[in-house]
Amino acid sequence: MEDTAIVTTINLPNSLTSPEADSAVLEVTGGASLSGQVAVSGAKNSALVVMAGALLSGQPCRIRNIPHLVDIERMGEVLAALGVGLQRQGDSLEIDARSIAHTQAPYDLVSRLRASFFVIGPLLARMGEARIPLPGGCAIGARPVELHVRGLQAMGANVHIDHGTVHACVPGRRSRLQGAKIYLDYPSVGATETLMMAATLAEGETIIENAAQEPEVTDLANFCRSMGARIQGAGTNTIAIAGVPSLHSTDFGIIPDRIEAGTFLVAGAMTRSEISLCPVIPEHLTALIAKLQEVGGQVLVEGPNRLRYVPGATLNPVDLQTGPFPGFPTDMQAQFMALMAVAQGSSIITETVFENRLGHVAELNRMGADIRINGSCAIIKGVPRLSGAPVLATDLRASAALVLAGLAAEGTTLIQGLHHLDRGYENLEGKLQQLGAQLARKPGV
Ligand code: EPZ
């Protein structure tokens, strides 16, 4: 692969990164039926960790199917700050980590993207040290990282936190982490990914028990294996990694985004519309598909990577609780609640993964929903129709839920806080417009 110029940002449309993006408003006119097929982008939560994983390789890597998102741009800035070369070409990204000039990630960048913390494992594995600001909490929870830290300590790293920064290093003359047997108190996606990446270059074997089984963990494992890592069991609750001295280059494609796909399936249900999605991996959406079929619709597999949603005659209320994969994904909880807000009856949704992921309830109630919160449970009494209103998005998936609610509401919904939406959805309004939805992004007043 030819030498790649060092670029510091991955260009996004100015509309997504300008200060005006924060004040822009999405105007959604409810009532339109949708039809046609929507293209699903690459998975944000795979692309972010795979970009960090590219630090493990002493040779340049190409990663394909990378979505154009603000979070991706921010991860690119973090890698560039470490002295890594990046070159964006369409939906591909070339990352050249042959030399890593710095092992400290800047606070101002980490504070804007929690996923920046993913660089700690690869930096420790390759460079023997890392200084990463604590990612801190966000709207949905405190988001601690003690499972990451304890696992790295089990692998022989000295890790201490000082003035809000995690200082980690491999002590003594050993430049490599040591394989270890690690039990995760909770099947944390991030901790599983951090420790799996660190273990690829460790001395000896690492076993991660009670590991997360999300598809993005498996995608990361497949990425690392394509660089020569020796990983068994990704996608199950026990992952075994046999460390190797180094990893080589690869050309790897990211899986489709199951949460974006699920968001469009719920859009079909909300608007009683028949739509198709491609590419998609149906087995990444088993829990959601089962719940949508309980609601009354049909989700038909039209090919190895294509789904069709067919609405049913009714919208039945359905109880659910979120949980680690293969349970119902917490990242679909807000969107599904918007659907239950117009179901014919009452339902209970319990959020078990994050401690504060019900911020969308107040905004849905502003649109005429009838939802009460009792601890981590939301009791939703379906109403015949929501009514359009000005609303404020509180977090990424809440913003998607408000868009969906606006599609089904009577009248116009004005959604502020679009910077949340732009972190995780590539051109959501363009894709929905293509399906026939009536919505447009307007500059803020
Ligand atoms: C990943 O976050 C995703 N983000 C999240 O997606 C997703 O909601 C989450 O996994 C669960 O599926 C990315 O992959 C970038 P966790 P992560 O570690 O890794 C607790 C979205 O909307 N925990 O599995 O941070 C934690 O507080 C985002 O796209 C500890 O207590 O999730 C939480 O309650 C939101 N200690 C629970 O585990 C730790 O050391 C799940 O967190 C780590 C986690």
Short mmCIF file of C-alpha atoms and ligand atoms in Angstrom, two decimals:
data_model
loop_
_atom_site.label_atom_id
_atom_site.label_comp_id
_atom_site.label_asym_id
_atom_site.label_seq_id
_atom_site.Cartn_x
_atom_site.Cartn_y
_atom_site.Cartn_z
CA MET A 1 0.00 0.00 0.00
CA GLU A 2 1.49 3.37 -1.00
CA ASP A 3 2.59 5.71 1.73
CA THR A 4 -0.41 7.51 3.11
CA ALA A 5 -0.37 11.19 3.85
CA ILE A 6 -1.12 12.04 7.46
CA VAL A 7 -4.49 13.70 7.56
CA THR A 8 -5.95 14.90 10.80
CA THR A 9 -9.63 14.81 10.01
CA ILE A 10 -11.95 12.65 8.02
CA ASN A 11 -14.01 15.09 5.99
CA LEU A 12 -17.70 15.27 6.78
CA PRO A 13 -20.27 17.51 5.14
CA ASN A 14 -19.94 20.93 6.75
CA SER A 15 -23.59 20.73 7.77
CA LEU A 16 -22.62 18.10 10.31
CA THR A 17 -19.61 19.70 11.90
CA SER A 18 -20.31 23.44 11.81
CA PRO A 19 -21.45 25.26 14.98
CA GLU A 20 -24.77 25.75 13.21
CA ALA A 21 -25.29 21.99 13.32
CA ASP A 22 -25.98 22.35 17.04
CA SER A 23 -28.69 24.92 16.46
CA ALA A 24 -30.26 23.28 13.41
CA VAL A 25 -33.76 21.87 13.70
CA LEU A 26 -35.21 18.80 12.05
CA GLU A 27 -38.77 19.53 10.92
CA VAL A 28 -40.80 16.33 10.59
CA THR A 29 -44.29 16.33 9.12
CA GLY A 30 -46.16 13.26 10.29
CA GLY A 31 -48.55 10.97 8.44
CA ALA A 32 -46.61 9.99 5.31
CA SER A 33 -46.44 6.33 4.38
CA LEU A 34 -43.03 4.94 3.50
CA SER A 35 -42.06 2.61 0.68
CA GLY A 36 -38.99 1.36 -1.11
CA GLN A 37 -35.58 0.14 0.01
CA VAL A 38 -33.06 1.74 2.29
CA ALA A 39 -29.31 1.16 2.26
CA VAL A 40 -27.88 0.39 5.68
CA SER A 41 -24.46 1.89 6.51
CA GLY A 42 -21.52 0.25 8.22
CA ALA A 43 -21.84 -0.29 11.96
CA LYS A 44 -20.72 2.70 14.03
CA ASN A 45 -19.95 0.56 17.07
CA SER A 46 -17.79 -1.77 15.02
CA ALA A 47 -16.01 0.91 12.98
CA LEU A 48 -14.98 2.87 16.09
CA VAL A 49 -13.32 -0.06 17.86
CA VAL A 50 -11.82 -1.47 14.64
CA MET A 51 -10.19 1.92 13.99
CA ALA A 52 -8.58 1.67 17.41
CA GLY A 53 -7.64 -1.94 16.64
CA ALA A 54 -5.67 -0.78 13.62
CA LEU A 55 -3.09 0.53 16.12
CA LEU A 56 -2.19 -3.11 16.76
CA SER A 57 -0.75 -3.53 13.28
CA GLY A 58 2.80 -2.59 12.33
CA GLN A 59 1.63 -2.26 8.74
CA PRO A 60 -0.99 -0.04 7.08
CA CYS A 61 -4.58 -1.35 7.09
CA ARG A 62 -7.59 -0.62 4.92
CA ILE A 63 -11.03 -0.68 6.53
CA ARG A 64 -14.07 -0.57 4.27
CA ASN A 65 -17.75 0.29 4.84
CA ILE A 66 -16.90 3.01 7.38
CA PRO A 67 -19.94 5.31 7.83
CA HIS A 68 -19.63 9.09 7.57
CA LEU A 69 -20.39 10.11 11.16
CA VAL A 70 -19.15 12.74 13.58
CA ASP A 71 -17.99 10.00 15.98
CA ILE A 72 -15.87 8.44 13.21
CA GLU A 73 -14.31 11.83 12.46
CA ARG A 74 -13.51 12.28 16.14
CA MET A 75 -11.89 8.86 16.41
CA GLY A 76 -9.80 9.80 13.37
CA GLU A 77 -8.65 12.93 15.19
CA VAL A 78 -7.62 10.85 18.21
CA LEU A 79 -5.56 8.48 16.04
CA ALA A 80 -4.00 11.41 14.18
CA ALA A 81 -3.05 12.96 17.54
CA LEU A 82 -1.10 9.76 18.28
CA GLY A 83 0.85 10.31 15.06
CA VAL A 84 -1.01 7.70 13.04
CA GLY A 85 -1.63 8.29 9.31
CA LEU A 86 -5.20 8.28 8.06
CA GLN A 87 -6.52 8.58 4.52
CA ARG A 88 -10.26 8.58 3.82
CA GLN A 89 -11.34 7.43 0.38
CA GLY A 90 -15.13 7.25 0.06
CA ASP A 91 -16.34 4.70 2.60
CA SER A 92 -12.83 3.29 3.04
CA LEU A 93 -10.23 4.40 5.53
CA GLU A 94 -6.53 3.63 5.34
CA ILE A 95 -4.80 3.68 8.70
CA ASP A 96 -1.01 3.63 8.88
CA ALA A 97 0.17 2.85 12.41
CA ARG A 98 3.65 1.74 11.43
CA SER A 99 4.95 4.34 13.81
CA ILE A 100 3.01 5.65 16.80
CA ALA A 101 4.59 8.94 17.88
CA HIS A 102 2.60 9.54 21.07
CA THR A 103 0.95 7.37 23.70
CA GLN A 104 -1.15 10.10 25.29
CA ALA A 105 -4.58 10.89 23.92
CA PRO A 106 -5.52 14.59 24.28
CA TYR A 107 -8.26 15.35 26.84
CA ASP A 108 -10.18 17.66 24.52
CA LEU A 109 -10.59 14.85 22.01
CA VAL A 110 -11.38 12.07 24.50
CA SER A 111 -13.94 14.29 26.23
CA ARG A 112 -15.87 14.51 22.95
CA LEU A 113 -15.79 10.80 22.16
CA ARG A 114 -15.96 8.19 24.94
CA ALA A 115 -14.96 5.50 22.47
CA SER A 116 -11.50 7.12 22.30
CA PHE A 117 -10.79 5.05 25.40
CA PHE A 118 -10.54 2.02 23.10
CA VAL A 119 -6.97 3.05 22.19
CA ILE A 120 -5.67 2.05 25.65
CA GLY A 121 -5.48 -1.67 24.92
CA PRO A 122 -3.68 -1.41 21.57
CA LEU A 123 -1.27 1.26 22.87
CA LEU A 124 -0.34 -0.89 25.86
CA ALA A 125 0.05 -3.94 23.65
CA ARG A 126 2.19 -2.24 21.04
CA MET A 127 4.02 0.50 22.95
CA GLY A 128 3.97 -0.76 26.55
CA GLU A 129 2.36 2.45 27.80
CA ALA A 130 -0.73 4.63 27.46
CA ARG A 131 -2.09 7.76 29.09
CA ILE A 132 -5.79 8.19 28.38
CA PRO A 133 -8.13 10.66 30.08
CA LEU A 134 -11.04 8.95 31.81
CA PRO A 135 -13.88 9.07 29.27
CA GLY A 136 -16.35 10.27 31.87
CA GLY A 137 -20.05 9.78 31.88
CA CYS A 138 -22.71 10.86 29.44
CA ALA A 139 -26.48 11.42 29.36
CA ILE A 140 -27.27 7.71 29.70
CA GLY A 141 -25.00 6.82 32.57
CA ALA A 142 -21.76 7.07 34.55
CA ARG A 143 -20.02 4.77 32.09
CA PRO A 144 -17.21 3.55 34.42
CA VAL A 145 -14.20 1.67 33.02
CA GLU A 146 -13.05 -0.35 36.03
CA LEU A 147 -13.60 -3.63 34.16
CA HIS A 148 -11.18 -2.47 31.47
CA VAL A 149 -8.62 -1.36 34.10
CA ARG A 150 -8.85 -4.49 36.24
CA GLY A 151 -8.45 -6.71 33.17
CA LEU A 152 -5.34 -4.85 32.01
CA GLN A 153 -3.90 -5.10 35.51
CA ALA A 154 -4.55 -8.86 35.42
CA MET A 155 -2.43 -8.90 32.25
CA GLY A 156 0.47 -7.35 34.11
CA ALA A 157 -0.02 -3.66 33.40
CA ASN A 158 0.54 -1.06 36.11
CA VAL A 159 -2.53 1.13 35.93
CA HIS A 160 -3.36 4.09 38.14
CA ILE A 161 -5.65 7.06 37.77
CA ASP A 162 -4.26 10.49 38.50
CA HIS A 163 -5.96 13.84 37.87
CA GLY A 164 -8.59 12.25 35.65
CA THR A 165 -6.11 10.40 33.48
CA VAL A 166 -5.52 6.65 33.32
CA HIS A 167 -1.76 6.01 33.37
CA ALA A 168 -0.91 2.51 32.20
CA CYS A 169 2.41 0.85 31.49
CA VAL A 170 4.00 -2.59 31.21
CA PRO A 171 6.58 -2.67 34.03
CA GLY A 172 10.23 -3.58 33.89
CA ARG A 173 12.09 -4.83 30.90
CA ARG A 174 9.18 -6.91 29.67
CA SER A 175 7.72 -4.97 26.80
CA ARG A 176 4.72 -7.23 26.54
CA LEU A 177 1.55 -7.83 28.49
CA GLN A 178 1.11 -11.31 29.93
CA GLY A 179 -1.77 -13.63 29.08
CA ALA A 180 -4.26 -14.05 31.94
CA LYS A 181 -7.59 -15.62 32.82
CA ILE A 182 -10.10 -12.80 33.29
CA TYR A 183 -13.69 -12.99 34.52
CA LEU A 184 -15.84 -9.96 33.74
CA ASP A 185 -18.35 -9.13 36.49
CA TYR A 186 -20.60 -7.83 33.71
CA PRO A 187 -20.43 -8.77 29.99
CA SER A 188 -19.21 -5.30 29.09
CA VAL A 189 -18.85 -4.74 25.33
CA GLY A 190 -16.06 -2.20 25.73
CA ALA A 191 -14.14 -4.14 28.35
CA THR A 192 -14.33 -7.30 26.25
CA GLU A 193 -13.02 -5.38 23.23
CA THR A 194 -10.25 -3.60 25.14
CA LEU A 195 -8.97 -6.84 26.68
CA MET A 196 -9.29 -8.86 23.48
CA MET A 197 -7.21 -6.27 21.61
CA ALA A 198 -4.60 -6.08 24.37
CA ALA A 199 -4.35 -9.90 24.47
CA THR A 200 -3.60 -10.26 20.73
CA LEU A 201 0.03 -9.19 21.32
CA ALA A 202 0.43 -10.45 24.89
CA GLU A 203 2.83 -13.23 25.88
CA GLY A 204 0.80 -16.41 26.34
CA GLU A 205 -2.93 -17.11 26.33
CA THR A 206 -5.72 -14.92 27.66
CA ILE A 207 -9.17 -16.26 28.48
CA ILE A 208 -12.01 -13.78 28.88
CA GLU A 209 -14.97 -15.31 30.71
CA ASN A 210 -18.43 -13.78 30.85
CA ALA A 211 -17.42 -11.91 27.69
CA ALA A 212 -19.84 -9.76 25.72
CA GLN A 213 -21.34 -11.55 22.69
CA GLU A 214 -22.44 -8.54 20.62
CA PRO A 215 -21.88 -8.78 16.84
CA GLU A 216 -19.46 -5.84 17.05
CA VAL A 217 -17.22 -7.92 19.36
CA THR A 218 -17.21 -10.69 16.76
CA ASP A 219 -16.50 -8.18 14.00
CA LEU A 220 -13.51 -6.84 15.94
CA ALA A 221 -12.26 -10.40 16.49
CA ASN A 222 -12.56 -11.10 12.77
CA PHE A 223 -10.68 -7.89 12.02
CA CYS A 224 -7.86 -8.87 14.40
CA ARG A 225 -7.79 -12.41 13.00
CA SER A 226 -7.46 -10.95 9.49
CA MET A 227 -4.26 -9.31 10.77
CA GLY A 228 -2.97 -12.64 12.11
CA ALA A 229 -4.36 -12.65 15.63
CA ARG A 230 -5.29 -16.01 17.15
CA ILE A 231 -8.77 -15.65 18.67
CA GLN A 232 -11.32 -18.38 19.38
CA GLY A 233 -14.83 -18.09 20.80
CA ALA A 234 -15.76 -14.52 19.84
CA GLY A 235 -19.55 -14.30 19.91
CA THR A 236 -19.75 -16.67 22.88
CA ASN A 237 -19.27 -15.84 26.58
CA THR A 238 -15.74 -17.28 26.60
CA ILE A 239 -13.04 -15.91 24.31
CA ALA A 240 -9.50 -17.38 24.09
CA ILE A 241 -6.68 -15.30 22.62
CA ALA A 242 -3.20 -16.72 22.02
CA GLY A 243 -0.76 -13.79 21.85
CA VAL A 244 1.50 -13.39 18.80
CA PRO A 245 4.60 -11.16 18.38
CA SER A 246 3.07 -8.86 15.76
CA LEU A 247 0.13 -8.33 13.43
CA HIS A 248 0.22 -7.58 9.70
CA SER A 249 -1.84 -5.46 7.32
CA THR A 250 -5.38 -6.24 6.25
CA ASP A 251 -8.22 -5.07 4.03
CA PHE A 252 -11.38 -5.51 6.08
CA GLY A 253 -15.07 -4.67 5.65
CA ILE A 254 -17.22 -3.58 8.61
CA ILE A 255 -20.57 -5.31 9.24
CA PRO A 256 -23.80 -3.41 8.56
CA ASP A 257 -25.20 -1.36 11.43
CA ARG A 258 -27.85 -3.49 13.19
CA ILE A 259 -29.11 -0.54 15.20
CA GLU A 260 -29.61 1.62 12.13
CA ALA A 261 -31.38 -1.34 10.49
CA GLY A 262 -33.55 -1.81 13.58
CA THR A 263 -34.38 1.88 13.60
CA PHE A 264 -35.71 1.61 10.03
CA LEU A 265 -37.72 -1.52 10.88
CA VAL A 266 -39.41 0.45 13.66
CA ALA A 267 -39.98 3.32 11.21
CA GLY A 268 -41.90 0.86 9.04
CA ALA A 269 -43.96 -0.27 12.03
CA MET A 270 -44.63 3.31 13.21
CA THR A 271 -45.94 4.37 9.80
CA ARG A 272 -47.63 1.04 8.95
CA SER A 273 -45.40 0.88 5.84
CA GLU A 274 -43.77 -1.91 3.87
CA ILE A 275 -40.04 -1.22 3.38
CA SER A 276 -36.91 -3.23 2.57
CA LEU A 277 -33.44 -2.96 4.09
CA CYS A 278 -30.09 -4.00 2.62
CA PRO A 279 -27.43 -4.94 3.57
CA VAL A 280 -28.43 -6.42 6.91
CA ILE A 281 -27.46 -9.54 8.87
CA PRO A 282 -30.76 -10.98 10.16
CA GLU A 283 -29.18 -12.95 13.00
CA HIS A 284 -27.90 -9.66 14.46
CA LEU A 285 -31.54 -8.60 15.00
CA THR A 286 -33.17 -11.75 16.35
CA ALA A 287 -34.55 -10.17 19.53
CA LEU A 288 -35.94 -7.09 17.77
CA ILE A 289 -37.46 -9.17 14.97
CA ALA A 290 -39.17 -11.42 17.52
CA LYS A 291 -40.61 -8.39 19.32
CA LEU A 292 -41.78 -6.72 16.10
CA GLN A 293 -43.57 -9.93 15.17
CA GLU A 294 -45.24 -9.96 18.61
CA VAL A 295 -46.37 -6.40 17.87
CA GLY A 296 -48.13 -7.73 14.79
CA GLY A 297 -45.88 -7.04 11.82
CA GLN A 298 -43.85 -9.43 9.73
CA VAL A 299 -40.12 -9.26 9.14
CA LEU A 300 -39.31 -11.34 6.07
CA VAL A 301 -35.82 -12.50 5.17
CA GLU A 302 -35.60 -11.79 1.44
CA GLY A 303 -32.04 -12.98 1.00
CA PRO A 304 -28.76 -13.46 2.94
CA ASN A 305 -28.51 -9.74 3.57
CA ARG A 306 -31.97 -8.28 2.96
CA LEU A 307 -35.03 -7.84 5.16
CA ARG A 308 -38.54 -6.66 4.34
CA TYR A 309 -40.91 -5.24 6.93
CA VAL A 310 -44.62 -5.88 6.34
CA PRO A 311 -47.01 -4.12 8.73
CA GLY A 312 -49.79 -6.01 10.51
CA ALA A 313 -53.39 -4.93 11.00
CA THR A 314 -52.76 -3.93 14.61
CA LEU A 315 -49.97 -2.65 16.86
CA ASN A 316 -50.10 -4.96 19.86
CA PRO A 317 -48.50 -3.80 23.12
CA VAL A 318 -45.41 -5.83 24.02
CA ASP A 319 -43.41 -5.95 27.26
CA LEU A 320 -39.63 -6.19 27.06
CA GLN A 321 -36.44 -5.66 28.95
CA THR A 322 -33.09 -4.75 27.49
CA GLY A 323 -30.02 -6.89 28.08
CA PRO A 324 -26.64 -7.97 26.73
CA PHE A 325 -26.67 -9.70 23.32
CA PRO A 326 -28.53 -11.86 22.36
CA GLY A 327 -31.04 -10.02 24.56
CA PHE A 328 -33.02 -7.03 23.34
CA PRO A 329 -30.47 -4.28 22.54
CA THR A 330 -30.47 -1.25 24.81
CA ASP A 331 -29.62 0.83 21.72
CA MET A 332 -33.11 -0.01 20.36
CA GLN A 333 -35.00 0.71 23.59
CA ALA A 334 -35.90 4.35 22.88
CA GLN A 335 -37.00 3.62 19.32
CA PHE A 336 -39.18 0.71 20.44
CA MET A 337 -40.73 2.86 23.15
CA ALA A 338 -41.84 5.35 20.51
CA LEU A 339 -43.64 2.45 18.83
CA MET A 340 -45.27 1.28 22.06
CA ALA A 341 -46.48 4.87 22.62
CA VAL A 342 -49.01 4.29 19.80
CA ALA A 343 -49.72 0.59 20.46
CA GLN A 344 -53.27 -0.58 21.20
CA GLY A 345 -52.83 -1.21 24.92
CA SER A 346 -50.31 -0.92 27.75
CA SER A 347 -46.74 -2.22 27.84
CA ILE A 348 -43.76 -2.17 30.18
CA ILE A 349 -40.20 -1.56 28.99
CA THR A 350 -37.39 -2.21 31.47
CA GLU A 351 -33.91 -0.78 30.85
CA THR A 352 -31.35 -3.01 32.57
CA VAL A 353 -28.09 -1.98 30.86
CA PHE A 354 -27.76 1.77 31.54
CA GLU A 355 -28.95 3.53 34.65
CA ASN A 356 -30.25 6.67 32.98
CA ARG A 357 -31.52 5.79 29.53
CA LEU A 358 -35.11 7.02 29.79
CA GLY A 359 -34.48 10.67 28.88
CA HIS A 360 -36.72 10.34 25.83
CA VAL A 361 -39.83 9.65 27.96
CA ALA A 362 -40.40 13.31 28.88
CA GLU A 363 -40.07 14.37 25.23
CA LEU A 364 -42.40 11.63 23.99
CA ASN A 365 -44.93 12.74 26.61
CA ARG A 366 -44.68 16.28 25.19
CA MET A 367 -45.93 14.69 21.97
CA GLY A 368 -48.98 13.27 23.70
CA ALA A 369 -47.59 9.92 24.78
CA ASP A 370 -48.77 8.49 28.13
CA ILE A 371 -45.64 7.07 29.75
CA ARG A 372 -44.82 6.81 33.45
CA ILE A 373 -41.41 5.94 34.87
CA ASN A 374 -41.01 3.66 37.88
CA GLY A 375 -37.32 3.16 38.57
CA SER A 376 -35.78 1.49 35.50
CA CYS A 377 -39.23 0.66 34.09
CA ALA A 378 -41.38 2.71 31.77
CA ILE A 379 -45.11 1.94 31.79
CA ILE A 380 -46.50 2.95 28.41
CA LYS A 381 -50.22 3.35 27.80
CA GLY A 382 -50.70 3.46 24.02
CA VAL A 383 -52.56 6.46 22.61
CA PRO A 384 -54.36 6.59 19.25
CA ARG A 385 -51.98 9.18 17.84
CA LEU A 386 -49.09 11.38 18.92
CA SER A 387 -49.16 15.09 18.19
CA GLY A 388 -46.29 17.01 16.65
CA ALA A 389 -44.44 19.36 19.03
CA PRO A 390 -41.06 21.05 19.55
CA VAL A 391 -38.81 18.51 21.32
CA LEU A 392 -35.18 18.25 22.44
CA ALA A 393 -33.03 15.18 21.92
CA THR A 394 -31.09 14.13 25.03
CA ASP A 395 -28.86 11.43 23.55
CA LEU A 396 -28.15 9.57 20.34
CA ARG A 397 -30.88 6.94 20.40
CA ALA A 398 -33.41 9.30 22.00
CA SER A 399 -32.99 11.58 18.97
CA ALA A 400 -33.80 8.64 16.67
CA ALA A 401 -36.87 7.83 18.76
CA LEU A 402 -38.13 11.41 18.40
CA VAL A 403 -37.71 11.26 14.62
CA LEU A 404 -39.75 8.06 14.53
CA ALA A 405 -42.41 9.60 16.77
CA GLY A 406 -42.54 12.61 14.43
CA LEU A 407 -43.12 10.35 11.43
CA ALA A 408 -46.29 8.98 13.05
CA ALA A 409 -47.48 12.14 14.78
CA GLU A 410 -50.30 14.38 13.66
CA GLY A 411 -48.78 17.69 12.54
CA THR A 412 -45.22 18.93 12.65
CA THR A 413 -42.45 17.99 15.10
CA LEU A 414 -39.40 20.23 15.50
CA ILE A 415 -36.41 18.32 16.86
CA GLN A 416 -33.44 20.14 18.38
CA GLY A 417 -30.19 18.59 19.61
CA LEU A 418 -29.30 17.15 16.20
CA HIS A 419 -25.63 16.85 17.16
CA HIS A 420 -26.71 13.72 18.99
CA LEU A 421 -28.30 12.29 15.84
CA ASP A 422 -25.29 13.11 13.67
CA ARG A 423 -22.99 11.13 15.95
CA GLY A 424 -24.63 7.83 15.06
CA TYR A 425 -26.77 7.98 11.91
CA GLU A 426 -25.37 8.57 8.44
CA ASN A 427 -27.78 10.83 6.53
CA LEU A 428 -30.87 9.58 8.39
CA GLU A 429 -33.10 12.30 7.00
CA GLY A 430 -31.90 11.68 3.42
CA LYS A 431 -32.62 7.97 3.75
CA LEU A 432 -36.05 8.61 5.25
CA GLN A 433 -36.86 11.20 2.55
CA GLN A 434 -35.97 8.60 -0.06
CA LEU A 435 -38.58 6.32 1.53
CA GLY A 436 -41.19 9.07 1.25
CA ALA A 437 -41.00 10.65 4.69
CA GLN A 438 -41.59 14.38 4.91
CA LEU A 439 -38.75 15.92 6.91
CA ALA A 440 -36.05 18.51 6.40
CA ARG A 441 -33.16 19.98 8.36
CA LYS A 442 -33.60 23.71 8.88
CA PRO A 443 -31.04 26.21 10.19
CA GLY A 444 -31.59 27.22 13.78
CA VAL A 445 -33.37 30.49 14.57
C1 EPZ B 1 -21.13 -0.15 23.90
O1 EPZ B 1 -20.90 0.75 24.96
C2 EPZ B 1 -21.78 0.68 22.77
N1 EPZ B 1 -20.87 1.75 22.37
C3 EPZ B 1 -23.09 1.29 23.29
O2 EPZ B 1 -23.69 1.98 22.19
C4 EPZ B 1 -24.01 0.15 23.72
O3 EPZ B 1 -25.20 0.70 24.25
C5 EPZ B 1 -23.31 -0.70 24.79
O4 EPZ B 1 -22.05 -1.19 24.28
C6 EPZ B 1 -24.15 -1.89 25.22
O5 EPZ B 1 -24.46 -2.67 24.12
C7 EPZ B 1 -19.83 1.46 21.55
O6 EPZ B 1 -19.60 0.32 21.20
C8 EPZ B 1 -18.96 2.61 21.12
P1 EPZ B 1 -20.79 -1.69 28.14
P2 EPZ B 1 -19.99 0.27 26.23
O7 EPZ B 1 -19.37 -1.59 28.59
O8 EPZ B 1 -18.89 -0.59 25.75
C9 EPZ B 1 -21.31 -0.99 32.75
C10 EPZ B 1 -24.87 3.71 21.13
O9 EPZ B 1 -25.97 4.24 21.33
N2 EPZ B 1 -19.84 -1.03 32.84
O10 EPZ B 1 -21.31 -2.99 27.65
O11 EPZ B 1 -19.67 1.46 27.02
C11 EPZ B 1 -21.78 0.29 32.07
O12 EPZ B 1 -21.82 1.35 32.99
C12 EPZ B 1 -23.95 3.39 22.30
O13 EPZ B 1 -24.42 3.41 20.00
C13 EPZ B 1 -19.25 -1.00 34.09
O14 EPZ B 1 -19.94 -0.93 35.11
O15 EPZ B 1 -21.07 -0.61 27.01
C14 EPZ B 1 -23.15 -0.09 31.58
O16 EPZ B 1 -24.08 0.05 32.63
C15 EPZ B 1 -24.55 3.80 23.63
N3 EPZ B 1 -17.89 -1.02 34.17
C16 EPZ B 1 -22.99 -1.57 31.23
O17 EPZ B 1 -21.80 -2.01 31.89
C17 EPZ B 1 -17.10 -1.08 33.06
O18 EPZ B 1 -15.86 -1.12 33.19
C18 EPZ B 1 -22.83 -1.82 29.74
O19 EPZ B 1 -21.70 -1.12 29.33
C19 EPZ B 1 -17.71 -1.11 31.79
C20 EPZ B 1 -19.09 -1.09 31.70
#
